[in-house]
């Protein structure tokens, strides 16, 4: 989820890209996040300790010296006693003053230290820390202690039993009857027009997955308007701080070649259009100018005249600005062809993605269409299961645990963290979601309990672990965790890892040197997560509205050949089940959770208005065999 109040600006261009058009500079500064430590505070604390110790040594020395009365010193005793009596008030005042200074110094150091700890805890800097979850020192948070104990007992009893979990495979054989065919040529395909109406520029906002959707929507709009598409640009975000452009993530020439029979694509505007001020001539189109999920007629009515008149239009943002229905079948097919065939990761991402898979799986049993599309020439070599049996697992589950702080704060739900958590999330909303705060002032409040009943609360790590345990996944199951910061850190992850300790992330599987080329590029890191999730034996999501989860599940449907199961909890049904935490028996809990997941795995044809990227089972994208 993007953060409100974070205006987008055109990204700084990478070395391998040139600016092909001019646009208004939307970049604004944001206050820098505090680092993990403050050297000045550290010095202050250290100085305070030395200051205190020096005074202790000094006083001890005076006390020791007072007992050393040798004959040669006796002559001074009377004078010293007289001087002491005369200055006793001054000495007492100095002692009291020194004690006060000691106390004041301790309080200042303590407060500064606590402020620094809070800054480190609340910091949301994505550029300095891309580990899977934050290691915050907080008490472990449990909402379902009784069920966790039952789950732990059930998993312990299954240790020596044969693994008979049927969720490693698709439960319905009809899934294998759907085959990829969006790249086929059909007699009704319109092909490219003889003459282009002009050029379409797109500056896409969001992260990797939002940008992917924007690219394919732009391809469909270019075809609709008989226009030439300039390779899309990616807006720079003050949140993500990633300057990656199209060519840093996807293979440009491959993209253009796959779509060459459908639309014209160029890398930059022709020279005579580069000098135009797009905004001045009225060809800059923002998300405010086009409604969300607009229909084809909206583009023909409002955009086409501008395109014909000025020979160029520039879509700025372009987030979900093309609906799924009604849309001509050829445009739907073109969308699928773009998403599932034309967008291929660059070799740099494919190579490290392949390495990531080898580190998890330890050996590869067979090559699949899914692997070929995502990894290209870097598919791991086939090796013997017998030879590698002692090296580790050959199956793994990938989990996208959508429990980042922005998601948690925006939901307005209660997650059992008490008053501290409520104040922290409220403060976060005040900074990042000011529009939400204003909307809440003018609307009837919905209680956190009601929100949970309605299925509007993100699943916690604890709830995700309980679902996996109910489905029968053993304690030793290898789980790849995708995503960035898990809100609450280890205090939230402990209930999960207590049931499933074999949890890995890209940060734990890859070395520092292997991750270095991706360190400041969040979209490229997200591409590694995309690969690890899409090629997993089982993919489990906790939020079906997440772009990553939607696109990964669509990829697995399209290329999985009926052997790439995806687990989709129904949050509303799960909330009803978990509400009986204090009384429900484990066997009943298992049964109800399994029925919920199986219902979500039914083979369905895409319904009207549904995302074609998430549900490609439809005649425009896939072919069904008899």
Coordinates of C-alpha atoms in Angstrom, one line a residue:
X1 CA 0.0 0.0 0.0
X2 CA 1.4 3.3 -0.9
X3 CA 1.6 6.1 1.7
X4 CA -0.7 9.0 1.5
X5 CA 0.8 12.4 1.5
X6 CA 3.9 11.2 -0.4
X7 CA 3.7 13.0 -3.8
X8 CA 5.4 11.3 -6.6
X9 CA 8.1 12.8 -8.9
X10 CA 9.8 11.7 -12.0
X11 CA 12.5 9.3 -11.0
X12 CA 16.1 10.2 -11.5
X13 CA 17.1 8.5 -14.7
X14 CA 19.4 5.5 -14.6
X15 CA 22.6 5.6 -16.5
X16 CA 21.2 3.5 -19.3
X17 CA 18.2 5.7 -19.9
X18 CA 17.8 9.1 -21.5
X19 CA 15.1 11.6 -20.8
X20 CA 12.7 11.5 -23.7
X21 CA 10.2 14.0 -22.5
X22 CA 9.7 16.9 -20.1
X23 CA 7.3 16.9 -17.3
X24 CA 6.5 19.0 -14.3
X25 CA 8.8 18.3 -11.4
X26 CA 6.6 16.8 -8.7
X27 CA 9.5 16.0 -6.3
X28 CA 9.3 17.3 -2.8
X29 CA 11.7 16.8 0.0
X30 CA 10.9 14.6 2.9
X31 CA 12.6 14.7 6.3
X32 CA 15.4 12.2 6.6
X33 CA 14.9 9.2 8.8
X34 CA 17.1 8.8 11.8
X35 CA 19.7 6.1 11.6
X36 CA 19.9 3.1 13.7
X37 CA 22.3 4.8 16.1
X38 CA 23.3 8.4 17.1
X39 CA 27.0 8.7 17.7
X40 CA 26.5 12.0 19.6
X41 CA 24.2 10.4 22.0
X42 CA 26.6 7.5 22.4
X43 CA 29.4 10.0 23.3
X44 CA 27.1 11.8 25.7
X45 CA 26.3 8.5 27.5
X46 CA 30.0 7.6 27.6
X47 CA 31.0 11.0 28.8
X48 CA 28.4 10.9 31.6
X49 CA 29.8 7.5 32.8
X50 CA 33.4 8.9 32.9
X51 CA 32.2 12.0 34.6
X52 CA 30.6 10.0 37.4
X53 CA 33.5 7.6 37.8
X54 CA 36.0 10.4 38.0
X55 CA 34.1 11.9 40.9
X56 CA 33.9 8.6 42.7
X57 CA 37.7 8.2 42.5
X58 CA 38.3 11.7 43.7
X59 CA 36.1 11.4 46.7
X60 CA 37.6 8.0 47.5
X61 CA 41.1 9.6 47.3
X62 CA 40.1 12.4 49.7
X63 CA 38.7 9.9 52.2
X64 CA 41.9 7.8 52.0
X65 CA 44.1 10.8 52.4
X66 CA 42.3 12.0 55.5
X67 CA 43.6 9.1 57.5
X68 CA 47.3 9.7 56.7
X69 CA 48.5 11.8 59.7
X70 CA 52.3 11.4 59.8
X71 CA 54.4 13.5 62.3
X72 CA 55.5 15.7 59.5
X73 CA 51.9 16.5 58.7
X74 CA 50.8 17.2 62.3
X75 CA 51.7 20.9 62.2
X76 CA 49.0 21.5 59.6
X77 CA 46.2 19.7 61.5
X78 CA 45.1 22.6 63.6
X79 CA 45.0 24.9 60.7
X80 CA 43.1 22.4 58.5
X81 CA 40.5 21.9 61.3
X82 CA 40.1 25.7 61.7
X83 CA 39.8 26.1 57.9
X84 CA 37.2 23.3 57.7
X85 CA 35.0 24.8 60.5
X86 CA 35.2 28.2 58.8
X87 CA 34.2 26.8 55.3
X88 CA 31.8 24.0 56.4
X89 CA 28.8 25.8 54.8
X90 CA 30.5 26.3 51.5
X91 CA 31.7 22.7 51.4
X92 CA 28.2 21.4 52.2
X93 CA 26.8 23.6 49.4
X94 CA 29.3 22.3 46.9
X95 CA 28.5 18.7 47.9
X96 CA 24.8 19.3 47.4
X97 CA 25.4 21.1 44.1
X98 CA 27.5 18.2 42.8
X99 CA 24.8 15.7 43.8
X100 CA 22.2 17.7 42.0
X101 CA 24.4 17.8 38.9
X102 CA 24.9 14.0 39.0
X103 CA 21.1 13.5 39.2
X104 CA 20.4 16.0 36.4
X105 CA 23.1 14.4 34.2
X106 CA 21.6 10.9 34.8
X107 CA 18.1 12.1 33.9
X108 CA 19.2 13.8 30.7
X109 CA 21.2 10.7 29.5
X110 CA 18.3 8.4 30.4
X111 CA 15.7 10.6 28.4
X112 CA 18.0 11.0 25.4
X113 CA 18.6 7.3 25.4
X114 CA 14.9 6.5 25.5
X115 CA 14.1 9.0 22.7
X116 CA 16.8 7.4 20.6
X117 CA 15.4 4.0 21.2
X118 CA 12.0 5.2 20.2
X119 CA 13.3 6.7 17.0
X120 CA 15.0 3.5 16.1
X121 CA 11.9 1.5 16.8
X122 CA 9.6 3.8 14.8
X123 CA 12.0 4.4 11.9
X124 CA 10.5 3.3 8.6
X125 CA 13.6 3.9 6.4
X126 CA 13.4 1.4 3.6
X127 CA 16.8 2.2 2.1
X128 CA 18.9 1.2 5.1
X129 CA 17.1 -2.0 6.2
X130 CA 15.4 -4.4 3.8
X131 CA 15.4 -7.4 6.1
X132 CA 12.2 -9.5 6.4
X133 CA 11.2 -8.2 9.9
X134 CA 12.3 -5.7 12.4
X135 CA 14.1 -6.9 15.4
X136 CA 12.4 -4.8 18.1
X137 CA 12.7 -5.5 21.7
X138 CA 9.1 -5.8 22.7
X139 CA 7.2 -8.4 24.7
X140 CA 5.8 -11.2 22.6
X141 CA 2.2 -10.5 21.5
X142 CA -0.2 -13.4 21.4
X143 CA -3.9 -13.1 20.7
X144 CA -4.7 -16.9 20.6
X145 CA -2.6 -18.5 23.2
X146 CA -4.9 -21.5 23.7
X147 CA -5.0 -22.3 20.0
X148 CA -1.2 -21.9 19.7
X149 CA -0.8 -24.5 22.4
X150 CA -3.1 -26.9 20.6
X151 CA -1.3 -26.3 17.3
X152 CA 2.1 -27.0 18.9
X153 CA 0.8 -30.3 20.4
X154 CA -0.7 -31.3 17.0
X155 CA 2.5 -30.5 15.2
X156 CA 4.6 -32.5 17.7
X157 CA 2.4 -35.5 17.2
X158 CA 2.9 -35.4 13.4
X159 CA 6.7 -35.4 13.6
X160 CA 7.1 -39.2 13.1
X161 CA 4.0 -39.6 10.9
X162 CA 4.1 -39.8 7.1
X163 CA 3.4 -36.5 5.4
X164 CA -0.1 -36.8 4.0
X165 CA -0.9 -33.1 3.4
X166 CA -2.9 -32.8 0.2
X167 CA -2.3 -29.0 0.0
X168 CA 1.0 -29.5 -1.8
X169 CA -1.1 -30.2 -4.9
X170 CA -4.0 -28.6 -6.6
X171 CA -7.2 -30.3 -5.2
X172 CA -9.2 -30.0 -8.5
X173 CA -8.0 -31.8 -11.7
X174 CA -9.9 -29.3 -13.9
X175 CA -7.0 -26.8 -13.2
X176 CA -4.7 -28.7 -15.5
X177 CA -7.0 -28.3 -18.4
X178 CA -6.3 -24.6 -18.8
X179 CA -3.2 -23.8 -20.9
X180 CA -1.5 -20.5 -21.7
X181 CA -2.3 -19.1 -25.1
X182 CA -2.4 -15.3 -24.9
X183 CA 0.5 -15.1 -27.4
X184 CA -1.5 -16.9 -30.1
X185 CA -2.4 -15.2 -33.3
X186 CA -6.1 -15.1 -34.0
X187 CA -7.9 -14.2 -37.3
X188 CA -9.8 -11.4 -35.6
X189 CA -6.6 -9.7 -34.2
X190 CA -6.6 -6.1 -35.6
X191 CA -2.8 -5.9 -35.7
X192 CA -1.0 -2.5 -36.0
X193 CA -2.6 0.4 -37.7
X194 CA -1.0 1.7 -40.9
X195 CA -0.7 5.2 -39.4
X196 CA -0.1 6.1 -35.8
X197 CA -2.3 8.8 -34.2
X198 CA 0.7 10.0 -32.1
X199 CA 2.8 9.0 -29.1
X200 CA 1.8 7.9 -25.6
X201 CA 4.1 8.5 -22.7
X202 CA 3.5 6.9 -19.3
X203 CA 5.2 7.7 -16.0
X204 CA 3.9 4.9 -13.7
X205 CA 3.7 5.3 -9.9
X206 CA 3.8 2.7 -7.1
X207 CA 6.2 -0.2 -6.6
X208 CA 7.1 -3.1 -8.9
X209 CA 3.7 -4.7 -9.1
X210 CA 1.7 -1.5 -9.6
X211 CA 4.1 -0.5 -12.3
X212 CA 3.7 -3.9 -14.0
X213 CA -0.1 -3.4 -14.2
X214 CA 0.4 0.2 -15.5
X215 CA 2.7 -1.0 -18.3
X216 CA 0.2 -3.6 -19.6
X217 CA -2.7 -1.2 -19.3
X218 CA -0.7 1.3 -21.3
X219 CA -0.1 -1.3 -24.0
X220 CA -3.9 -1.9 -24.2
X221 CA -4.6 1.9 -24.4
X222 CA -2.0 2.4 -27.1
X223 CA -3.6 -0.3 -29.2
X224 CA -7.1 1.2 -28.5
X225 CA -6.0 4.7 -29.7
X226 CA -3.8 3.5 -32.6
X227 CA -0.9 5.1 -30.9
X228 CA 2.9 4.5 -30.6
X229 CA 4.0 3.7 -27.1
X230 CA 7.2 5.1 -25.7
X231 CA 8.8 2.7 -23.2
X232 CA 7.2 3.6 -19.9
X233 CA 9.1 5.5 -17.2
X234 CA 8.8 4.9 -13.5
X235 CA 8.2 7.8 -11.1
X236 CA 10.6 8.3 -8.2
X237 CA 9.0 7.9 -4.8
X238 CA 10.0 9.6 -1.6
X239 CA 8.8 6.4 0.2
X240 CA 10.5 3.7 -1.9
X241 CA 13.5 5.9 -3.0
X242 CA 14.2 3.6 -5.9
X243 CA 15.6 5.2 -9.1
X244 CA 15.1 2.0 -11.2
X245 CA 13.7 2.4 -14.7
X246 CA 12.2 0.0 -17.1
X247 CA 15.5 -1.3 -18.5
X248 CA 16.8 -2.0 -14.9
X249 CA 14.1 -4.5 -14.3
X250 CA 12.7 -5.8 -17.7
X251 CA 14.4 -6.7 -20.9
X252 CA 13.6 -3.8 -23.2
X253 CA 14.4 -5.4 -26.6
X254 CA 12.5 -8.6 -25.7
X255 CA 9.5 -6.6 -24.6
X256 CA 9.4 -4.7 -27.9
X257 CA 10.0 -7.8 -30.0
X258 CA 7.2 -9.8 -28.4
X259 CA 4.6 -7.0 -29.0
X260 CA 5.9 -5.9 -32.4
X261 CA 2.9 -7.4 -34.2
X262 CA 0.4 -5.6 -32.0
X263 CA 1.7 -2.1 -31.4
X264 CA 4.6 0.1 -32.3
X265 CA 7.0 0.7 -29.3
X266 CA 9.9 3.1 -29.3
X267 CA 12.5 3.9 -26.7
X268 CA 12.1 7.7 -26.8
X269 CA 10.2 10.5 -28.6
X270 CA 11.3 11.6 -32.0
X271 CA 13.4 14.8 -31.9
X272 CA 10.7 17.2 -33.1
X273 CA 8.5 16.3 -30.1
X274 CA 11.2 16.3 -27.4
X275 CA 11.2 20.1 -27.2
X276 CA 7.5 20.4 -26.5
X277 CA 6.3 21.4 -23.0
X278 CA 3.7 18.7 -22.5
X279 CA 1.9 20.5 -19.7
X280 CA 1.7 23.8 -21.6
X281 CA 0.1 22.3 -24.6
X282 CA -2.5 20.5 -22.5
X283 CA -1.3 17.0 -23.1
X284 CA -0.4 16.1 -19.5
X285 CA -3.0 13.7 -18.1
X286 CA -2.9 12.9 -14.4
X287 CA -4.9 10.4 -12.4
X288 CA -7.3 13.2 -11.4
X289 CA -8.2 13.6 -15.1
X290 CA -9.3 10.0 -15.6
X291 CA -11.5 8.1 -13.2
X292 CA -10.3 4.8 -11.7
X293 CA -10.9 1.8 -13.9
X294 CA -12.1 4.0 -16.8
X295 CA -13.8 2.4 -19.8
X296 CA -12.5 2.5 -23.4
X297 CA -15.1 5.1 -24.4
X298 CA -13.6 7.5 -21.7
X299 CA -10.2 7.3 -23.5
X300 CA -11.8 7.7 -27.0
X301 CA -13.8 10.7 -25.8
X302 CA -11.3 12.6 -23.8
X303 CA -7.8 11.4 -24.7
X304 CA -8.0 10.7 -28.5
X305 CA -8.7 14.3 -29.5
X306 CA -5.7 15.5 -27.6
X307 CA -3.5 12.9 -29.1
X308 CA -4.6 13.7 -32.6
X309 CA -4.2 17.4 -32.1
X310 CA -0.8 17.5 -30.3
X311 CA 0.6 14.2 -31.5
X312 CA 1.6 13.3 -27.9
X313 CA 0.0 12.7 -24.5
X314 CA 1.6 11.9 -21.2
X315 CA -0.1 9.8 -18.5
X316 CA 1.3 10.8 -15.1
X317 CA 0.7 8.2 -12.4
X318 CA -1.6 5.9 -14.4
X319 CA -2.6 3.8 -11.4
X320 CA -5.5 1.4 -12.2
X321 CA -6.8 3.7 -14.9
X322 CA -8.3 1.1 -17.2
X323 CA -11.1 -1.2 -16.1
X324 CA -11.4 -4.9 -16.9
X325 CA -14.9 -4.9 -18.3
X326 CA -16.4 -4.1 -20.7
X327 CA -13.3 -4.4 -22.9
X328 CA -12.9 -5.8 -26.4
X329 CA -11.5 -9.4 -26.3
X330 CA -8.4 -8.4 -28.4
X331 CA -7.4 -5.8 -25.8
X332 CA -7.9 -8.3 -23.0
X333 CA -5.7 -10.8 -24.8
X334 CA -3.1 -8.0 -25.4
X335 CA -3.0 -7.3 -21.7
X336 CA -2.4 -10.9 -20.9
X337 CA 0.3 -11.2 -23.6
X338 CA 2.1 -8.2 -22.1
X339 CA 2.0 -9.5 -18.5
X340 CA 2.6 -13.2 -19.0
X341 CA 4.9 -13.1 -22.1
X342 CA 6.5 -9.7 -22.8
X343 CA 7.7 -8.7 -19.4
X344 CA 10.8 -10.7 -18.7
X345 CA 13.3 -9.8 -15.9
X346 CA 16.8 -8.7 -16.9
X347 CA 19.5 -11.4 -16.6
X348 CA 20.9 -9.8 -13.4
X349 CA 17.6 -10.4 -11.6
X350 CA 17.1 -13.9 -13.2
X351 CA 20.6 -15.0 -12.2
X352 CA 20.2 -14.1 -8.5
X353 CA 16.6 -15.3 -8.5
X354 CA 17.9 -18.7 -9.7
X355 CA 20.5 -18.7 -7.0
X356 CA 17.9 -17.9 -4.4
X357 CA 15.7 -20.9 -5.5
X358 CA 18.7 -23.2 -5.4
X359 CA 19.5 -22.1 -1.8
X360 CA 16.0 -22.9 -0.7
X361 CA 15.2 -26.0 -2.7
X362 CA 18.7 -27.5 -2.7
X363 CA 18.0 -29.5 -5.9
X364 CA 15.7 -29.2 -8.9
X365 CA 13.6 -32.1 -10.1
X366 CA 12.3 -30.8 -13.5
X367 CA 12.0 -27.7 -15.7
X368 CA 8.6 -26.1 -15.9
X369 CA 7.1 -23.4 -18.0
X370 CA 6.9 -21.2 -14.9
X371 CA 10.7 -21.5 -14.3
X372 CA 11.6 -20.8 -17.9
X373 CA 9.5 -17.6 -18.1
X374 CA 10.9 -16.2 -14.8
X375 CA 14.5 -17.5 -14.9
X376 CA 15.2 -17.7 -18.6
X377 CA 18.7 -19.3 -19.2
X378 CA 19.4 -19.4 -15.5
X379 CA 17.1 -22.3 -14.6
X380 CA 19.0 -24.5 -12.1
X381 CA 20.4 -27.7 -13.6
X382 CA 18.6 -30.9 -12.9
X383 CA 20.3 -33.1 -10.3
X384 CA 19.5 -36.4 -8.6
X385 CA 17.1 -36.4 -5.7
X386 CA 19.0 -39.3 -4.2
X387 CA 22.3 -37.4 -4.4
X388 CA 20.8 -34.3 -2.8
X389 CA 18.5 -35.9 -0.2
X390 CA 20.8 -35.2 2.6
X391 CA 21.3 -31.5 1.7
X392 CA 17.9 -30.2 2.4
X393 CA 14.3 -29.9 1.3
X394 CA 13.0 -30.3 -2.2
X395 CA 9.7 -28.6 -1.5
X396 CA 9.0 -25.2 0.1
X397 CA 6.1 -23.0 0.8
X398 CA 6.3 -19.2 0.0
X399 CA 4.3 -16.9 2.2
X400 CA 3.5 -13.2 1.5
X401 CA 2.8 -11.9 5.0
X402 CA 1.2 -8.5 4.4
X403 CA 1.7 -7.1 7.9
X404 CA 3.8 -4.0 7.3
X405 CA 3.2 -0.9 9.5
X406 CA 1.4 1.1 6.8
X407 CA -1.0 -1.8 6.2
X408 CA -1.6 -2.3 9.9
X409 CA -2.1 1.4 10.6
X410 CA -4.5 2.0 7.7
X411 CA -6.7 -0.9 8.7
X412 CA -7.7 0.8 12.0
X413 CA -7.9 -2.7 13.6
X414 CA -6.7 -3.8 17.0
X415 CA -3.9 -6.4 17.1
X416 CA -3.6 -7.0 20.8
X417 CA -0.6 -4.8 21.4
X418 CA -2.2 -2.7 24.1
X419 CA -2.1 1.1 24.6
X420 CA 1.5 1.4 23.3
X421 CA 0.6 -0.1 20.0
X422 CA -2.6 2.0 19.7
X423 CA -0.7 5.3 20.3
X424 CA 2.1 4.3 17.9
X425 CA -0.3 3.4 15.0
X426 CA -2.3 6.6 15.7
X427 CA 0.9 8.7 15.4
X428 CA 1.8 6.9 12.2
X429 CA -1.6 7.6 10.7
X430 CA -1.2 11.3 11.6
X431 CA 2.0 11.5 9.6
X432 CA 1.3 9.3 6.7
X433 CA -2.5 9.2 6.3
X434 CA -3.8 12.7 6.9
X435 CA -6.7 12.2 4.5
X436 CA -7.8 9.1 6.4
X437 CA -7.8 11.1 9.6
X438 CA -9.9 13.8 8.1
X439 CA -12.3 11.3 6.7
X440 CA -12.7 9.6 10.1
X441 CA -13.7 13.0 11.6
X442 CA -16.7 13.2 9.3
X443 CA -17.9 9.6 9.4
X444 CA -19.4 7.2 11.8
X445 CA -16.7 5.2 13.5
X446 CA -16.5 1.4 13.1
X447 CA -15.1 -0.5 16.1
X448 CA -12.0 -2.6 15.7
X449 CA -14.2 -5.6 16.7
X450 CA -16.6 -5.0 13.9
X451 CA -13.8 -4.4 11.4
X452 CA -12.4 -7.8 12.2
X453 CA -15.8 -9.5 11.8
X454 CA -16.1 -7.9 8.4
X455 CA -12.7 -9.4 7.3
X456 CA -11.0 -6.0 7.0
X457 CA -8.0 -6.7 9.3
X458 CA -4.7 -7.9 7.9
X459 CA -3.7 -11.4 9.2
X460 CA -1.1 -11.4 11.9
X461 CA 1.9 -13.8 11.7
X462 CA 0.2 -15.7 14.6
X463 CA -3.0 -16.2 12.5
X464 CA -1.0 -17.2 9.4
X465 CA 0.8 -19.9 11.5
X466 CA -2.4 -21.2 12.9
X467 CA -3.8 -21.6 9.3
X468 CA -0.8 -23.5 8.1
X469 CA -0.9 -25.8 11.2
X470 CA -4.6 -26.5 10.6
X471 CA -3.8 -27.4 7.0
X472 CA -1.4 -30.0 8.2
X473 CA 2.0 -28.5 7.2
X474 CA 4.6 -30.1 9.4
X475 CA 6.9 -28.2 11.8
X476 CA 9.9 -28.8 9.6
X477 CA 8.3 -27.3 6.5
X478 CA 10.6 -24.8 4.8
X479 CA 8.9 -21.4 4.5
X480 CA 10.2 -18.5 2.4
X481 CA 8.9 -15.2 3.8
X482 CA 8.4 -12.5 1.2
X483 CA 7.9 -8.8 1.9
X484 CA 9.7 -6.1 3.8
X485 CA 9.2 -4.9 7.4
X486 CA 6.9 -7.0 9.6
X487 CA 5.3 -4.6 12.1
X488 CA 6.2 -5.4 15.7
X489 CA 9.3 -7.3 14.7
X490 CA 10.3 -10.4 16.6
X491 CA 7.5 -9.8 19.2
X492 CA 5.1 -10.5 16.4
X493 CA 7.1 -13.2 14.6
X494 CA 7.8 -15.3 17.7
X495 CA 4.4 -17.1 17.7
X496 CA 5.0 -18.0 14.0
X497 CA 8.6 -19.2 14.4
X498 CA 7.7 -21.2 17.6
X499 CA 5.5 -23.4 15.3
X500 CA 7.6 -23.1 12.1
X501 CA 11.3 -22.4 12.8
X502 CA 12.6 -23.1 9.3
X503 CA 11.8 -19.6 8.1
X504 CA 14.1 -18.1 5.4
X505 CA 14.2 -14.8 3.5
X506 CA 16.3 -13.4 0.7
X507 CA 18.4 -11.7 3.3
X508 CA 19.2 -14.9 5.1
X509 CA 19.8 -17.0 1.9
X510 CA 22.0 -14.6 0.0
X511 CA 25.3 -13.1 1.0
X512 CA 26.0 -9.4 1.5
X513 CA 27.9 -9.3 -1.7
X514 CA 25.1 -11.1 -3.6
X515 CA 22.6 -8.6 -2.3
X516 CA 24.8 -5.5 -2.7
X517 CA 23.7 -4.7 -6.3
X518 CA 20.0 -4.6 -5.2
X519 CA 20.5 -2.9 -1.8
X520 CA 19.1 0.5 -2.7
X521 CA 16.6 -0.7 -5.3
X522 CA 13.4 -1.9 -3.7
X523 CA 11.7 -2.8 -6.9
X524 CA 14.5 -5.1 -7.9
X525 CA 14.4 -6.7 -4.5
X526 CA 10.7 -7.1 -4.9
X527 CA 11.4 -8.9 -8.2
X528 CA 13.4 -11.5 -6.3
X529 CA 10.5 -12.1 -4.0
X530 CA 8.2 -12.4 -7.0
X531 CA 10.4 -15.1 -8.4
X532 CA 10.7 -17.0 -5.1
X533 CA 6.9 -16.9 -4.6
X534 CA 5.9 -17.7 -8.1
X535 CA 8.2 -20.8 -8.4
X536 CA 7.4 -22.2 -5.0
X537 CA 5.6 -25.5 -4.5
X538 CA 2.8 -23.8 -2.6
X539 CA 2.1 -20.1 -2.3
X540 CA 0.2 -18.8 0.7
X541 CA -1.1 -15.2 0.8
X542 CA -2.7 -13.4 3.7
X543 CA -4.3 -10.5 1.8
X544 CA -5.9 -11.2 -1.6
X545 CA -5.9 -7.5 -2.3
X546 CA -2.2 -7.2 -2.4
X547 CA -0.7 -6.5 -5.8
X548 CA 2.2 -9.0 -5.3
X549 CA -0.1 -11.7 -4.1
X550 CA -2.5 -11.1 -7.0
X551 CA 0.1 -11.1 -9.7
X552 CA 2.0 -14.1 -8.3
X553 CA -1.2 -16.2 -8.0
X554 CA -2.1 -15.2 -11.6
X555 CA 1.3 -16.3 -12.8
X556 CA 0.9 -19.6 -11.1
X557 CA -2.5 -20.1 -12.6
X558 CA -1.3 -19.2 -16.1
X559 CA 2.0 -21.2 -16.1
X560 CA 1.4 -23.8 -13.3
X561 CA -0.3 -26.4 -15.5
X562 CA -2.5 -27.3 -12.6
X563 CA 0.4 -28.0 -10.3
X564 CA 0.9 -24.7 -8.5
X565 CA -1.5 -24.4 -5.6
X566 CA -2.3 -21.1 -4.0
X567 CA -3.8 -20.8 -0.5
X568 CA -6.2 -17.9 -0.1
X569 CA -7.7 -17.5 3.4
X570 CA -11.1 -15.8 3.5
X571 CA -10.5 -13.2 6.2
X572 CA -14.2 -12.9 7.2
X573 CA -14.7 -16.6 7.6
X574 CA -11.4 -17.0 9.4
X575 CA -12.3 -14.2 11.8
X576 CA -15.5 -16.0 12.7
X577 CA -13.5 -19.2 13.3
X578 CA -10.9 -17.5 15.5
X579 CA -13.6 -15.7 17.5
X580 CA -14.2 -19.1 19.1
X581 CA -10.6 -19.4 20.3
X582 CA -11.5 -20.0 23.9
X583 CA -13.7 -23.0 23.2
X584 CA -13.1 -24.6 19.8
X585 CA -11.5 -28.0 19.6
X586 CA -8.4 -28.5 17.4
X587 CA -10.0 -31.1 15.2
X588 CA -13.0 -28.8 14.5
X589 CA -10.7 -25.8 13.9
X590 CA -8.7 -27.9 11.4
X591 CA -11.8 -29.0 9.6
X592 CA -13.3 -25.5 9.2
X593 CA -10.0 -23.9 8.1
X594 CA -9.5 -26.7 5.5
X595 CA -13.0 -26.2 4.1
X596 CA -12.3 -22.5 3.8
X597 CA -9.1 -22.9 1.9
X598 CA -10.5 -25.6 -0.4
X599 CA -13.4 -23.3 -1.3
X600 CA -10.8 -20.7 -2.4
X601 CA -9.1 -23.2 -4.6
X602 CA -12.1 -24.0 -6.8
X603 CA -11.4 -23.7 -10.5
X604 CA -13.4 -20.7 -11.7
X605 CA -13.6 -18.8 -14.9
X606 CA -12.8 -15.1 -14.5
X607 CA -15.9 -13.2 -13.5
X608 CA -17.0 -9.8 -14.9
X609 CA -14.9 -7.0 -13.6
X610 CA -12.3 -9.3 -12.1
X611 CA -8.6 -8.7 -12.7
X612 CA -7.3 -10.5 -15.7
X613 CA -3.8 -10.4 -14.1
X614 CA -5.0 -12.3 -11.1
X615 CA -7.6 -14.6 -12.7
X616 CA -6.4 -15.3 -16.3
X617 CA -8.7 -18.3 -16.7
X618 CA -10.8 -16.9 -19.5
X619 CA -11.0 -17.4 -23.3
X620 CA -9.0 -14.2 -24.0
X621 CA -5.9 -15.4 -22.0
X622 CA -6.0 -19.2 -21.7
X623 CA -7.3 -22.2 -23.8
X624 CA -9.2 -25.0 -22.2
X625 CA -8.6 -28.5 -23.4
X626 CA -11.4 -31.1 -23.4

